[in-house]
Tab-separated table of C-alpha atoms in Angstrom:
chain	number	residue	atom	x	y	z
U	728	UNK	CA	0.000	0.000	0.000
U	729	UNK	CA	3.241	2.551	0.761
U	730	UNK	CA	4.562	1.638	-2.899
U	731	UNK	CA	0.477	2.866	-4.416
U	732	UNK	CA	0.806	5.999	-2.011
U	733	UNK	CA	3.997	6.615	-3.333
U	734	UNK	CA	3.008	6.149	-7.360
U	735	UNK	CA	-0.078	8.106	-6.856
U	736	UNK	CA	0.970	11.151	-3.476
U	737	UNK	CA	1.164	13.988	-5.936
U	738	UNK	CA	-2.302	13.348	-7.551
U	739	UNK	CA	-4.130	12.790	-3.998
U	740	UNK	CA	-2.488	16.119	-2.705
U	741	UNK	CA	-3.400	18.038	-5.644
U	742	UNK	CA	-7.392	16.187	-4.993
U	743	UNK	CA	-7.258	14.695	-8.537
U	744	UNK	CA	-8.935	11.702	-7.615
U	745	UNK	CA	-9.580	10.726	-11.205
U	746	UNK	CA	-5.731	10.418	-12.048
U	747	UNK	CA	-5.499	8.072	-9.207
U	748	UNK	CA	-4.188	4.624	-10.556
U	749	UNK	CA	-4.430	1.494	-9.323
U	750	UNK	CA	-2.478	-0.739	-7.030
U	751	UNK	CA	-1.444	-4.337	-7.191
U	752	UNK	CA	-3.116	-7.508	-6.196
U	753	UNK	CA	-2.655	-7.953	-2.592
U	754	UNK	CA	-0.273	-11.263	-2.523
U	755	UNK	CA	-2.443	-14.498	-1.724
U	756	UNK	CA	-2.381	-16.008	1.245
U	757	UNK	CA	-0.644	-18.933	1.672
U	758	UNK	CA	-3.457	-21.593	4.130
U	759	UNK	CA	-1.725	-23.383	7.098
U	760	UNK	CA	0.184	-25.916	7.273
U	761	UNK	CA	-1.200	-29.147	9.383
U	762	UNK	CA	1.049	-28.523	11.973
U	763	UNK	CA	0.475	-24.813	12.279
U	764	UNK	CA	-2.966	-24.796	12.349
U	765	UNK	CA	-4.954	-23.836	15.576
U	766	UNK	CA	-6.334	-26.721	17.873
U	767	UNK	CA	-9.896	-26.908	18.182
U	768	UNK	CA	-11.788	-25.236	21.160
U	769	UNK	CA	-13.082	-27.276	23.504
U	770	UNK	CA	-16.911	-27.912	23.736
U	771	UNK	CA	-18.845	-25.566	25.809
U	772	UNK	CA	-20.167	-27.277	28.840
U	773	UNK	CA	-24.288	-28.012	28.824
U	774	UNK	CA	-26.043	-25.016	29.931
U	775	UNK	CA	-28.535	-25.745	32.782
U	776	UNK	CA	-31.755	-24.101	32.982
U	777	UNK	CA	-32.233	-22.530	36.926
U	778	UNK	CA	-34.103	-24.490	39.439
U	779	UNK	CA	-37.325	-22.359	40.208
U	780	UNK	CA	-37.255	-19.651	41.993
U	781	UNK	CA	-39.774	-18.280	44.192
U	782	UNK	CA	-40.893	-15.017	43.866
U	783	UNK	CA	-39.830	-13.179	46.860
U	784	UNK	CA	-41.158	-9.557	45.326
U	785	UNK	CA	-43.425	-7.046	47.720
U	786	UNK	CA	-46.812	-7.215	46.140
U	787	UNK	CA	-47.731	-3.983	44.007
U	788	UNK	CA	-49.662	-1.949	46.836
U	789	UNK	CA	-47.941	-3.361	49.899
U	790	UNK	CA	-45.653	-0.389	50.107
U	791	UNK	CA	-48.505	1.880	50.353
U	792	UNK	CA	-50.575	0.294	52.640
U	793	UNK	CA	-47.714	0.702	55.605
U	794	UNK	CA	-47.340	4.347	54.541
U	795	UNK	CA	-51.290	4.745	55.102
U	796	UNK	CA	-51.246	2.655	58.364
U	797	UNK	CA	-48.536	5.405	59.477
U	798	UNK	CA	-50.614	8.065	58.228
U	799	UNK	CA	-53.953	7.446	60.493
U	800	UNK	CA	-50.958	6.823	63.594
U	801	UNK	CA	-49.780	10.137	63.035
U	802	UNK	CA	-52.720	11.759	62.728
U	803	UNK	CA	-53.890	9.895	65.758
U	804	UNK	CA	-51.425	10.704	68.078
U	805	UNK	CA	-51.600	14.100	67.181
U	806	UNK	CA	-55.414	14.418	67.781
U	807	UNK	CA	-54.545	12.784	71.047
U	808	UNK	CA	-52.051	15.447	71.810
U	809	UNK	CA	-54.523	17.799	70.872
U	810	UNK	CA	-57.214	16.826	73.315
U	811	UNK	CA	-54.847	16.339	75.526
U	812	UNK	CA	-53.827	19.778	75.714
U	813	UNK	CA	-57.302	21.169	74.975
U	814	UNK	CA	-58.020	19.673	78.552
U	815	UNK	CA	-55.189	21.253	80.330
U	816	UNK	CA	-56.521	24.946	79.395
């Protein structure tokens, strides 16, 4: 490839792409010889499907029912505060 950009630099710079000529044939490649040639991978190993799992998830609207259930505490507690000091005055 250094030998085309040689034969062909001065068209390239100049951006005459049409006088641009041809290279050789790449050389062919030569296939391995018995000896060199790579060894064969060895098989993969049998891929096992998971035992079932159970499905340990939260339910959808479990998350909300504890943040209600702390809701109606809170605003228990603070009615009973409420009262409480409504008595005292």
């Amino acid at each position: 490839m250094l030998d085309w950009y040689r034969a062909n630099e001065a068209a390239l710079k100049a951006g005459d792409f049409r006088a641009v000529q041809p290279g050789a044939e790449p050389p062919e490649r030569k296939p391995l010889a018995p000896a060199e040639e790579a060894e064969p991978a060895p098989p993969l190993p049998p891929v096992s499907t998971p035992a079932a799992v159970p499905d340990t998830r939260m339910p959808e609207g479990a998350g909300n029912t504890y943040a209600w259930i702390a809701a109606l505490l809170l605003a228990v507690c603070g009615g009973l505060v409420w009262l409480w000091k409504r008595q005292r005055t």
